[in-house]
PDB file of N, CA and C in Angstrom:
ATOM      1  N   UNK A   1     -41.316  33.038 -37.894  1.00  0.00           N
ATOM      2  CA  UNK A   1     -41.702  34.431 -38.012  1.00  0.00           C
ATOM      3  C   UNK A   1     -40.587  35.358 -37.585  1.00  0.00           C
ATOM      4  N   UNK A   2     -39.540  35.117 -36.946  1.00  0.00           N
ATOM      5  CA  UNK A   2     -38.930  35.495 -36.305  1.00  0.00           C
ATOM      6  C   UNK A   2     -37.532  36.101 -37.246  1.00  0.00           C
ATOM      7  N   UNK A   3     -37.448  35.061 -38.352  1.00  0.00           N
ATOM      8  CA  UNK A   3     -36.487  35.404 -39.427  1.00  0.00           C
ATOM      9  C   UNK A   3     -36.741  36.282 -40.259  1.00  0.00           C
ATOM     10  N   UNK A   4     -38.271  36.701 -40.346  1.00  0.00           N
ATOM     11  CA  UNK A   4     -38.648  37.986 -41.633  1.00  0.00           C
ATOM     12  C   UNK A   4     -39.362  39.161 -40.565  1.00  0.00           C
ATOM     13  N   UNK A   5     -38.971  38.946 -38.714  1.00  0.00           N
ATOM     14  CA  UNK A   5     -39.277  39.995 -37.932  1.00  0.00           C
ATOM     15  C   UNK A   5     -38.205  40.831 -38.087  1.00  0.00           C
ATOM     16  N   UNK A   6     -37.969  42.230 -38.354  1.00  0.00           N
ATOM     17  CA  UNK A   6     -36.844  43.573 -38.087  1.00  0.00           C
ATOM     18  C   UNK A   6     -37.072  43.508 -36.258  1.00  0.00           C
ATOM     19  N   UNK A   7     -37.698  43.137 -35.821  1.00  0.00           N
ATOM     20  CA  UNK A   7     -37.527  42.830 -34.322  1.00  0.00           C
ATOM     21  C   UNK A   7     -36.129  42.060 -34.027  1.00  0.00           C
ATOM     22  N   UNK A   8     -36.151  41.473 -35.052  1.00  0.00           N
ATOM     23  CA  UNK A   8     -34.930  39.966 -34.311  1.00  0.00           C
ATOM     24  C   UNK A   8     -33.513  40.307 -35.418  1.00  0.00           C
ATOM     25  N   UNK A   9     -33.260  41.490 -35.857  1.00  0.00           N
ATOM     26  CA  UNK A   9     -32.297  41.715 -36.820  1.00  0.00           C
ATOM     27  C   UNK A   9     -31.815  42.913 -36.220  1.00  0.00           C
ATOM     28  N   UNK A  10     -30.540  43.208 -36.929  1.00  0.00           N
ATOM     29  CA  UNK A  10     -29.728  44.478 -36.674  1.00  0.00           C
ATOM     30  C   UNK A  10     -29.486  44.940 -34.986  1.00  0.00           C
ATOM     31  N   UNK A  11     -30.068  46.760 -34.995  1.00  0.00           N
ATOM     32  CA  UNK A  11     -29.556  46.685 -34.241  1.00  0.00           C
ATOM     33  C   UNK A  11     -30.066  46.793 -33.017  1.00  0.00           C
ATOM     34  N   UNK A  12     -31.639  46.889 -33.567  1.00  0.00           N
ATOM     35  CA  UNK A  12     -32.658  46.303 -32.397  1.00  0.00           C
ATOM     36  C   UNK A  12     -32.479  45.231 -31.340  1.00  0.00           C
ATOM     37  N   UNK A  13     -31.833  44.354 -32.309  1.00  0.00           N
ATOM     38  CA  UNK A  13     -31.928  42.988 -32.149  1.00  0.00           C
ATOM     39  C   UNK A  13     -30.891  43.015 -31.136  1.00  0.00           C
ATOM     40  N   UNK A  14     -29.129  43.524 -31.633  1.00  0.00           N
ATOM     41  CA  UNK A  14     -27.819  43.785 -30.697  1.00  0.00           C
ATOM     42  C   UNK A  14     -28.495  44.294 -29.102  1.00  0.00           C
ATOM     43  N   UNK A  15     -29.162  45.435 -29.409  1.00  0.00           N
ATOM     44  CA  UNK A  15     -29.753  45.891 -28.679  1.00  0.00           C
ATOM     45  C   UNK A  15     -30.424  45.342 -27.231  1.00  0.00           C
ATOM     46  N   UNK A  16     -31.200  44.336 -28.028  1.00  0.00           N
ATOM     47  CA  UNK A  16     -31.953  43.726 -26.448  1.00  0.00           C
ATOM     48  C   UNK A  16     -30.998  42.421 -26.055  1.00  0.00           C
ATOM     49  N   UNK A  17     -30.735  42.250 -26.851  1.00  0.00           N
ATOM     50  CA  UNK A  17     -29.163  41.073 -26.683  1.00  0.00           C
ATOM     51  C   UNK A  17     -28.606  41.813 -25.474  1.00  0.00           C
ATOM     52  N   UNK A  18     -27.854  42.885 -25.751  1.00  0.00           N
ATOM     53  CA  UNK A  18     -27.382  43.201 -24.607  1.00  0.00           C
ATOM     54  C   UNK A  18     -28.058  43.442 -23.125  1.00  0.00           C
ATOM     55  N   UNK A  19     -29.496  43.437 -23.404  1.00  0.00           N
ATOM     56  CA  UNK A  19     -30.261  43.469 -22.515  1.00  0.00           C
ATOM     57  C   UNK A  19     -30.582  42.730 -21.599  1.00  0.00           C
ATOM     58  N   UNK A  20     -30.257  41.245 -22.576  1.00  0.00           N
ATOM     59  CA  UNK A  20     -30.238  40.063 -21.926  1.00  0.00           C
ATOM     60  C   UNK A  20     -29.059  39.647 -20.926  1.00  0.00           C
ATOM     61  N   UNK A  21     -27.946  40.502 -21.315  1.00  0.00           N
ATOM     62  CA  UNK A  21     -26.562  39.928 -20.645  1.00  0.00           C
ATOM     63  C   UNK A  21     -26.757  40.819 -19.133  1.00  0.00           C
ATOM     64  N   UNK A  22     -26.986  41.592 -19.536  1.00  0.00           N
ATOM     65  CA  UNK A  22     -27.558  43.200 -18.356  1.00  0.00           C
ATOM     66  C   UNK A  22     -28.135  42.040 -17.467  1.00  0.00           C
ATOM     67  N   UNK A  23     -29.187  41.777 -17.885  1.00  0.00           N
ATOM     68  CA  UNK A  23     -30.073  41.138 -16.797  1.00  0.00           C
ATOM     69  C   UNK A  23     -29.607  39.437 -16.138  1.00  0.00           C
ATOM     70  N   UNK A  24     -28.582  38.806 -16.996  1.00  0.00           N
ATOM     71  CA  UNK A  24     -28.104  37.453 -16.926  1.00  0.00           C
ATOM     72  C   UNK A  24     -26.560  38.237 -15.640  1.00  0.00           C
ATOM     73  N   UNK A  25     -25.852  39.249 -15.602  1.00  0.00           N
ATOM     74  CA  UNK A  25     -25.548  39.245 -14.803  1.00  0.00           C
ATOM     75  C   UNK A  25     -26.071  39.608 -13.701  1.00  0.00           C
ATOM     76  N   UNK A  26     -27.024  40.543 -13.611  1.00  0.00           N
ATOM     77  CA  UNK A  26     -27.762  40.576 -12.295  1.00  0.00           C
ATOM     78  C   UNK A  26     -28.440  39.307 -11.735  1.00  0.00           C
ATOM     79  N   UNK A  27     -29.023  38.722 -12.513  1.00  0.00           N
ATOM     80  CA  UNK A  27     -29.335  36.910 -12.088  1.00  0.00           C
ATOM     81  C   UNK A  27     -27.986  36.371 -11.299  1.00  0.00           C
ATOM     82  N   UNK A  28     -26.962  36.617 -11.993  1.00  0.00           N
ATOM     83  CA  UNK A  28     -25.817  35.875 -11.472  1.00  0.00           C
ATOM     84  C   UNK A  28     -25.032  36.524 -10.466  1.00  0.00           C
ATOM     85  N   UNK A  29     -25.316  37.750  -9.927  1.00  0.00           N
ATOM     86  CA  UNK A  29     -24.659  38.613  -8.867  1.00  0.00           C
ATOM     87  C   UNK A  29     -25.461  38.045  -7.855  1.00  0.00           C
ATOM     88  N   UNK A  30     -26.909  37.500  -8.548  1.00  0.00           N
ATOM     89  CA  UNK A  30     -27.785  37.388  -6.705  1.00  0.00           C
ATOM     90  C   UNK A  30     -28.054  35.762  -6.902  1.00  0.00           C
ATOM     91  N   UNK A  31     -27.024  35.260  -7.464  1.00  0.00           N
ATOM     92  CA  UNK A  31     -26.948  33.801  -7.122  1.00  0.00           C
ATOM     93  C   UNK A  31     -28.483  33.000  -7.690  1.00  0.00           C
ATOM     94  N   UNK A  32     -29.287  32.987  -8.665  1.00  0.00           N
ATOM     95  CA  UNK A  32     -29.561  32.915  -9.434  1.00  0.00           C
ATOM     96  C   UNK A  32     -29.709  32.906 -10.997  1.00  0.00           C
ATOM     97  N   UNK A  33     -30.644  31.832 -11.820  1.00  0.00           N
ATOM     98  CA  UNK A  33     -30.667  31.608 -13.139  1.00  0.00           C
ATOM     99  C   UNK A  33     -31.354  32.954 -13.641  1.00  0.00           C
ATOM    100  N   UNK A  34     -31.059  33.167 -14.694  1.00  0.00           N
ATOM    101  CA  UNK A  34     -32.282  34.224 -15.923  1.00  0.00           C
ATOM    102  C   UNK A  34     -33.318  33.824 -15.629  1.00  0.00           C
ATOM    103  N   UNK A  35     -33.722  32.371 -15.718  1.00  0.00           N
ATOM    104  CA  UNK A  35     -34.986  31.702 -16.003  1.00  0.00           C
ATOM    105  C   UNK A  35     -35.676  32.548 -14.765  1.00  0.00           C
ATOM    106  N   UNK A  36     -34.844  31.961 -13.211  1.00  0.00           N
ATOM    107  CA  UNK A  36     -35.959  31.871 -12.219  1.00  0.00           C
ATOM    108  C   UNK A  36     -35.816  33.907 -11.778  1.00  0.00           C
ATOM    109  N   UNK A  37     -35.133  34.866 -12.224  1.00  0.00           N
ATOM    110  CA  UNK A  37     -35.407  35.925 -12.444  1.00  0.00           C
ATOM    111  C   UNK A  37     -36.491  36.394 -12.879  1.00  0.00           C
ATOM    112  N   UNK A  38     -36.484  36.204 -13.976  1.00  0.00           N
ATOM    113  CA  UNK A  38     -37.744  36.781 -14.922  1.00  0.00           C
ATOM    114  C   UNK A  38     -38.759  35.828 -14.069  1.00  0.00           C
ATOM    115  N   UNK A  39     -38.875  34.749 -13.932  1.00  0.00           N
ATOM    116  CA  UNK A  39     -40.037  34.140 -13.137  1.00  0.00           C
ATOM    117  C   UNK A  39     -40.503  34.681 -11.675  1.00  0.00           C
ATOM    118  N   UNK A  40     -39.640  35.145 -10.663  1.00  0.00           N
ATOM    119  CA  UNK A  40     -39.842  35.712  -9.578  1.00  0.00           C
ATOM    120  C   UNK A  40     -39.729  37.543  -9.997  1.00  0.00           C
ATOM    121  N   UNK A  41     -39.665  38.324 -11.002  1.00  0.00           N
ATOM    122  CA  UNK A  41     -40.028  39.131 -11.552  1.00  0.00           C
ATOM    123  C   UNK A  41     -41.295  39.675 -11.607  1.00  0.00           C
ATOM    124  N   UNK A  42     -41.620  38.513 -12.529  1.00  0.00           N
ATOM    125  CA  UNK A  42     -43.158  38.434 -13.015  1.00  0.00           C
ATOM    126  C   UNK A  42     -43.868  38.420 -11.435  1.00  0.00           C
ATOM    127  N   UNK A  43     -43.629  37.371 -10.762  1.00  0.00           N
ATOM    128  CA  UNK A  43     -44.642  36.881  -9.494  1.00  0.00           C
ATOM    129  C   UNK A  43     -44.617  37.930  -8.779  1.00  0.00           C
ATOM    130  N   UNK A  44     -44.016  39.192  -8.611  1.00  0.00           N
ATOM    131  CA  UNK A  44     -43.607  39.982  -7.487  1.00  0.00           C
ATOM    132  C   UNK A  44     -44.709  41.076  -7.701  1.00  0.00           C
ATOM    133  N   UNK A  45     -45.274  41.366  -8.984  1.00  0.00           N
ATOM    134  CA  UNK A  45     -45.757  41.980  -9.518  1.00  0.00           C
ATOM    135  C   UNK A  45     -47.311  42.282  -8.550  1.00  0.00           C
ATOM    136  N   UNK A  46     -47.441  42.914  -7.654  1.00  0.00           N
ATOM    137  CA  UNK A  46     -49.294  42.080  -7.410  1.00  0.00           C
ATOM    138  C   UNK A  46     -49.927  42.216  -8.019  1.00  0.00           C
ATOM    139  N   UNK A  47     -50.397  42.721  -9.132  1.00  0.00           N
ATOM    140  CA  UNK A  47     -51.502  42.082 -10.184  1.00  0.00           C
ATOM    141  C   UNK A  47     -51.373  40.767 -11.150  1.00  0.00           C
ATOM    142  N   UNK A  48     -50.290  39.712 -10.222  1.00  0.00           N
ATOM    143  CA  UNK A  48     -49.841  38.486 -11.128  1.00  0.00           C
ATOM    144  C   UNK A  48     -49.752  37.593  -9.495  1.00  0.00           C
ATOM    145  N   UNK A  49     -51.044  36.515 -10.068  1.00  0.00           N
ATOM    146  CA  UNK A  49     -51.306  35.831  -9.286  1.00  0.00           C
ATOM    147  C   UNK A  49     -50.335  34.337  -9.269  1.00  0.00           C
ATOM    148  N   UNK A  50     -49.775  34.187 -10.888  1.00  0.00           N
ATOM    149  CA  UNK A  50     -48.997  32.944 -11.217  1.00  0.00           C
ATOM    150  C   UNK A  50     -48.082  33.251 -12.217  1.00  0.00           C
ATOM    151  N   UNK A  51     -47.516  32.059 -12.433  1.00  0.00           N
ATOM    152  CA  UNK A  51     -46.404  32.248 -13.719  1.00  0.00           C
ATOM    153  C   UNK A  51     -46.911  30.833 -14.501  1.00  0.00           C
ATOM    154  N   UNK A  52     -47.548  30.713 -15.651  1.00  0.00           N
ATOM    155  CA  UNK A  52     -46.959  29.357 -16.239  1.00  0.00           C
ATOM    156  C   UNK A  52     -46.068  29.536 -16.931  1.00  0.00           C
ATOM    157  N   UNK A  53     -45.601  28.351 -16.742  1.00  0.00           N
ATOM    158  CA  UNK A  53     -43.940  28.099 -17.573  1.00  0.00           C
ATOM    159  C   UNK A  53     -44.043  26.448 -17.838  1.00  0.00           C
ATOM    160  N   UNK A  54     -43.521  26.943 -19.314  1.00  0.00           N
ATOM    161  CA  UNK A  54     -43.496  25.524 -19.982  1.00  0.00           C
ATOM    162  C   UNK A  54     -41.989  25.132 -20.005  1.00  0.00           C
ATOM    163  N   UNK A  55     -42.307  23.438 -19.840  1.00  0.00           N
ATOM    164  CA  UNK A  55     -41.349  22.600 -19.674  1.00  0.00           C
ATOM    165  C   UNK A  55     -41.545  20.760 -21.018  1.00  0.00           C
ATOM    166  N   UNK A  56     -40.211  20.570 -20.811  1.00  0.00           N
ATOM    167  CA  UNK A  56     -40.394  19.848 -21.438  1.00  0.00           C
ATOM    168  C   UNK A  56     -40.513  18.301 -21.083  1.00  0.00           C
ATOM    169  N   UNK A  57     -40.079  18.527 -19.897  1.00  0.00           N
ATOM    170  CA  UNK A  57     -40.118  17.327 -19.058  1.00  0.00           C
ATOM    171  C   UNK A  57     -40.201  17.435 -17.271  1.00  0.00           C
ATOM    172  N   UNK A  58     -40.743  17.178 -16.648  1.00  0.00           N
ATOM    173  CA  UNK A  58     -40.380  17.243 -15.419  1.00  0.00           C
ATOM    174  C   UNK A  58     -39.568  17.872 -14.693  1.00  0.00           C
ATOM    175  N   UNK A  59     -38.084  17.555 -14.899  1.00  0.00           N
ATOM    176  CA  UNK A  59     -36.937  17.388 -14.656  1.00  0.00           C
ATOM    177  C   UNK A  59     -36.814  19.136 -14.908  1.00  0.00           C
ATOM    178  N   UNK A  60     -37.292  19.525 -15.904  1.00  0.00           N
ATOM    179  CA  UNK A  60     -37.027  21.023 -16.281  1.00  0.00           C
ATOM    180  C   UNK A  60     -38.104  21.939 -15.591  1.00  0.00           C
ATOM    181  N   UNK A  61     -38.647  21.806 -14.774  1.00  0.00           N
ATOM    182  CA  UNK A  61     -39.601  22.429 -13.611  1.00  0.00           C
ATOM    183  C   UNK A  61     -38.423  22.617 -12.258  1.00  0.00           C
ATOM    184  N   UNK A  62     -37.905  21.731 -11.821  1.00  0.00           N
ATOM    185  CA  UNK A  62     -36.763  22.348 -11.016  1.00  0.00           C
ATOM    186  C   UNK A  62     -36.645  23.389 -10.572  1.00  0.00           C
ATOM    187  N   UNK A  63     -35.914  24.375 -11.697  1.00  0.00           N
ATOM    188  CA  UNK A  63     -35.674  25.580 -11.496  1.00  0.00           C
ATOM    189  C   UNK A  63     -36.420  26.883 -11.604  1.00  0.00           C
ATOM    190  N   UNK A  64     -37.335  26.493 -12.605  1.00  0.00           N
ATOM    191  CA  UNK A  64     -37.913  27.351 -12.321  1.00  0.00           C
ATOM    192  C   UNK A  64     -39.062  27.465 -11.015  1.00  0.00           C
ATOM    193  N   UNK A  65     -39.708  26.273 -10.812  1.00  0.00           N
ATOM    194  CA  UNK A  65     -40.362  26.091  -9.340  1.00  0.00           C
ATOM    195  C   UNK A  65     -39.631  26.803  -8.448  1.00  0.00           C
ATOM    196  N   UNK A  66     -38.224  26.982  -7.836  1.00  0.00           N
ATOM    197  CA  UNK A  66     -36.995  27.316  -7.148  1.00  0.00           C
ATOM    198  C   UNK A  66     -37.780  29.448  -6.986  1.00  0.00           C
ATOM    199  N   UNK A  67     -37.865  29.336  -8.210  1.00  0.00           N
ATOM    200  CA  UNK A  67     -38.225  30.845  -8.244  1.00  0.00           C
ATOM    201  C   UNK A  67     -39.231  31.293  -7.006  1.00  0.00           C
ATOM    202  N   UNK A  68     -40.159  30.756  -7.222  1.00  0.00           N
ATOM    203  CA  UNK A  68     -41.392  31.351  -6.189  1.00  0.00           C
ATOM    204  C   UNK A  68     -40.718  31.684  -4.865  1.00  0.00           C
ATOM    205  N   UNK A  69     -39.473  30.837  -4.526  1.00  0.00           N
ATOM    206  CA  UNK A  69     -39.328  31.485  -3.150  1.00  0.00           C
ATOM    207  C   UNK A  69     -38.490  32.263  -3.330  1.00  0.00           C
ATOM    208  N   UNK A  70     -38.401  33.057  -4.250  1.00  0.00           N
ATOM    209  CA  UNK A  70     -37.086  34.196  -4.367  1.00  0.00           C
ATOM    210  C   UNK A  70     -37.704  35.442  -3.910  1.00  0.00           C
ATOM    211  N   UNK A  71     -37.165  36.390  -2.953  1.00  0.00           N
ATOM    212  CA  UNK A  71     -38.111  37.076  -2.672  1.00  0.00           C
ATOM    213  C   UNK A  71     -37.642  38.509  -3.339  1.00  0.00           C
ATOM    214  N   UNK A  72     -38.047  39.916  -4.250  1.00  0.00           N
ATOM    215  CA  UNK A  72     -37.548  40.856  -5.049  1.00  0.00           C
ATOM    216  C   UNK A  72     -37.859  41.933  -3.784  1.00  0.00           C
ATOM    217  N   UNK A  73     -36.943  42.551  -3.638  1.00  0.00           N
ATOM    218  CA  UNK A  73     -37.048  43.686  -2.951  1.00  0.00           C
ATOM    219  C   UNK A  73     -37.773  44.808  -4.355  1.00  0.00           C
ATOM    220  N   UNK A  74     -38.490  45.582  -3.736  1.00  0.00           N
ATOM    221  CA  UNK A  74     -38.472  46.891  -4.134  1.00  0.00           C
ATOM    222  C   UNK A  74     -37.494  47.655  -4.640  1.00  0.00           C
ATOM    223  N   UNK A  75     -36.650  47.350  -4.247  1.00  0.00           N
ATOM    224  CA  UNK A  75     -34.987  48.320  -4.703  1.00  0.00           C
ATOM    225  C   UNK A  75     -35.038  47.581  -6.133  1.00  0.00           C
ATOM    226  N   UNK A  76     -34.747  46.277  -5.919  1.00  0.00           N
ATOM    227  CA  UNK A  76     -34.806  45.011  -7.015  1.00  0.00           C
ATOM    228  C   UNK A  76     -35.634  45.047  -8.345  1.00  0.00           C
ATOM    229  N   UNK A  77     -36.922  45.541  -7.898  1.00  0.00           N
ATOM    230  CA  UNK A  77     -37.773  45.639  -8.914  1.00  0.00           C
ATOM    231  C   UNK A  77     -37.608  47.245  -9.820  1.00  0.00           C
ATOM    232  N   UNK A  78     -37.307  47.830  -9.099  1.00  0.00           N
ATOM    233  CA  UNK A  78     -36.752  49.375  -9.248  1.00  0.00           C
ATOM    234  C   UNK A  78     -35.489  48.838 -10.293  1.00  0.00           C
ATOM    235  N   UNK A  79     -34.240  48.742 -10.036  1.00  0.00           N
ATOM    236  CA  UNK A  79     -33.236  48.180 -10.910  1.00  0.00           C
ATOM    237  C   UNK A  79     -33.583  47.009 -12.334  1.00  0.00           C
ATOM    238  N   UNK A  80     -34.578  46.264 -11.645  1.00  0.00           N
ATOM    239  CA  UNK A  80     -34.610  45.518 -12.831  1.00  0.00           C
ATOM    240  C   UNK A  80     -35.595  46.238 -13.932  1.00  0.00           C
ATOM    241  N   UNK A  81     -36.375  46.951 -13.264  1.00  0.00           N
ATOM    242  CA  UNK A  81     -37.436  47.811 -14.225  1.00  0.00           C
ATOM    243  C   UNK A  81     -36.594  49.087 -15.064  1.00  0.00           C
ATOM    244  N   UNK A  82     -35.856  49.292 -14.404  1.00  0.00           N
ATOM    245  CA  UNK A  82     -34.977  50.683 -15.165  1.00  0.00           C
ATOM    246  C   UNK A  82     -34.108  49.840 -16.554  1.00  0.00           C
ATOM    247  N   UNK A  83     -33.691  48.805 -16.204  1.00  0.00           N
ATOM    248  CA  UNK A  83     -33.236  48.346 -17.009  1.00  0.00           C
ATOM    249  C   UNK A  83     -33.696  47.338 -18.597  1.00  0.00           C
ATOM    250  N   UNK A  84     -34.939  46.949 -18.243  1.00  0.00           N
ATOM    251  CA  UNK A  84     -36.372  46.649 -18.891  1.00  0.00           C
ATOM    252  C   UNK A  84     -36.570  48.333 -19.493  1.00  0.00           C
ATOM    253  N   UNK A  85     -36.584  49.244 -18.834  1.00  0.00           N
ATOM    254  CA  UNK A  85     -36.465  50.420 -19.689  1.00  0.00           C
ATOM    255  C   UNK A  85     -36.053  50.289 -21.459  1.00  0.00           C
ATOM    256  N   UNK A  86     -35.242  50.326 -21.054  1.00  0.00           N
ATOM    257  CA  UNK A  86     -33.987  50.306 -22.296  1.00  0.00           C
ATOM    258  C   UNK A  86     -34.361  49.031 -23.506  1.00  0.00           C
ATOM    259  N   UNK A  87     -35.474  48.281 -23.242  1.00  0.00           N
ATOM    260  CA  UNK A  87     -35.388  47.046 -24.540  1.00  0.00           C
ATOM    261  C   UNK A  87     -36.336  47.782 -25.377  1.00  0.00           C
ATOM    262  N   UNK A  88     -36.041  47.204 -26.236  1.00  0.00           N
ATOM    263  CA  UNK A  88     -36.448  47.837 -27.774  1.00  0.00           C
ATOM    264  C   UNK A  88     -38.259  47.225 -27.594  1.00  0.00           C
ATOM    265  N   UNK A  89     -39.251  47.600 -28.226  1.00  0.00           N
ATOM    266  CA  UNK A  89     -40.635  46.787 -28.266  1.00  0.00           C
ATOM    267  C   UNK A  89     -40.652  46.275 -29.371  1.00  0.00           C
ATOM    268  N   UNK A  90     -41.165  45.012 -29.209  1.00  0.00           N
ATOM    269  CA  UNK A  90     -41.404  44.250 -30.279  1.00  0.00           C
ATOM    270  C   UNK A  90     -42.981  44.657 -31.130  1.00  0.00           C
ATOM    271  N   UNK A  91     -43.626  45.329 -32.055  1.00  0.00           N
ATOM    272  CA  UNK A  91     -44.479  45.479 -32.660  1.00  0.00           C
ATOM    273  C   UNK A  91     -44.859  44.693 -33.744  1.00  0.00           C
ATOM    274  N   UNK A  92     -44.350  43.774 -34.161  1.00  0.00           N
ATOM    275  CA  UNK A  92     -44.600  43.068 -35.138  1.00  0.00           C
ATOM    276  C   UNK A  92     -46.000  42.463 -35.117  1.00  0.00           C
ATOM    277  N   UNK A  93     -46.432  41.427 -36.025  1.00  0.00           N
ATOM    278  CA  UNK A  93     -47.349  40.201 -35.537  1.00  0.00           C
ATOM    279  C   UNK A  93     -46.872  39.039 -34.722  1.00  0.00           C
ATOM    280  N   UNK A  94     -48.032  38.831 -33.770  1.00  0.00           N
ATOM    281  CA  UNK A  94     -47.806  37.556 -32.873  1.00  0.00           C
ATOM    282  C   UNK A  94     -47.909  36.401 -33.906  1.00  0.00           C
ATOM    283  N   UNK A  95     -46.306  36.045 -33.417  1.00  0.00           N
ATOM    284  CA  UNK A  95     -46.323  34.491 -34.178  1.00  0.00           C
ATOM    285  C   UNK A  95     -47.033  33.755 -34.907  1.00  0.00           C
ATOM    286  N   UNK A  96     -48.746  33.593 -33.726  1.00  0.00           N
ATOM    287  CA  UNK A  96     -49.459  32.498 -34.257  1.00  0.00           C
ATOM    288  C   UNK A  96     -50.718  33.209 -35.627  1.00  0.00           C
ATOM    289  N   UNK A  97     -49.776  34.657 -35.934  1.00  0.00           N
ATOM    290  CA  UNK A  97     -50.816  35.293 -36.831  1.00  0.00           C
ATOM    291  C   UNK A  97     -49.886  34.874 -37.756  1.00  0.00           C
ATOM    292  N   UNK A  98     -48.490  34.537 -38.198  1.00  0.00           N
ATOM    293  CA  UNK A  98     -47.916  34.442 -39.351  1.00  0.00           C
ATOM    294  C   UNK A  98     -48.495  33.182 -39.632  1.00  0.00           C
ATOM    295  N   UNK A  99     -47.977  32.919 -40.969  1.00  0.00           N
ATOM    296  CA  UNK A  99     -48.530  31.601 -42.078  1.00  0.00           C
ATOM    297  C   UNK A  99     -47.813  30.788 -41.929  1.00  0.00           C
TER     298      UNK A  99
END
């Protein structure tokens, strides 16, 4: 679905790309992955009691498990939210509605 989404083309697309690097160096300034970012992101949230995250094996729980003890300051969530600002929204159909 993703190849006939205008979500995932041009310059929407450049767009949150760069969004991703934005946020892959802040992961990497505070000595952390993307993965366990966005995972201790999400958890910091208090109306988010969990995160599931799929894995493909065991072995790939690791890191993201690692997350829960990351702790987000307020400042943190402030910076990472300003910057979540800026991504484009995806409006399309959810995946499991395409054919």
């Amino acid at each position: 679905w993703r190849g006939s989404s205008a979500d995932f083309k041009g310059e929407r697309f450049a767009r949150d790309l760069e969004l991703v690097e934005r946020l892959r160096h802040y992961a990497t300034a505070h000595e952390i992955t993307l993965p366990q970012l966005a995972i201790a992101w999400a958890i910091s949230n208090p109306a988010v009691d969990v995160a599931i995250v799929g894995a493909r094996n065991p072995a790939h729980l690791d890191h993201p498990a690692a997350a829960a003890d990351i702790p987000l300051s307020s400042s943190d969530r402030d910076e990472i939210d300003a910057m979540l600002a800026d991504a484009v929204e995806i409006v399309g159909p959810a995946p499991e509605a395409m054919p």
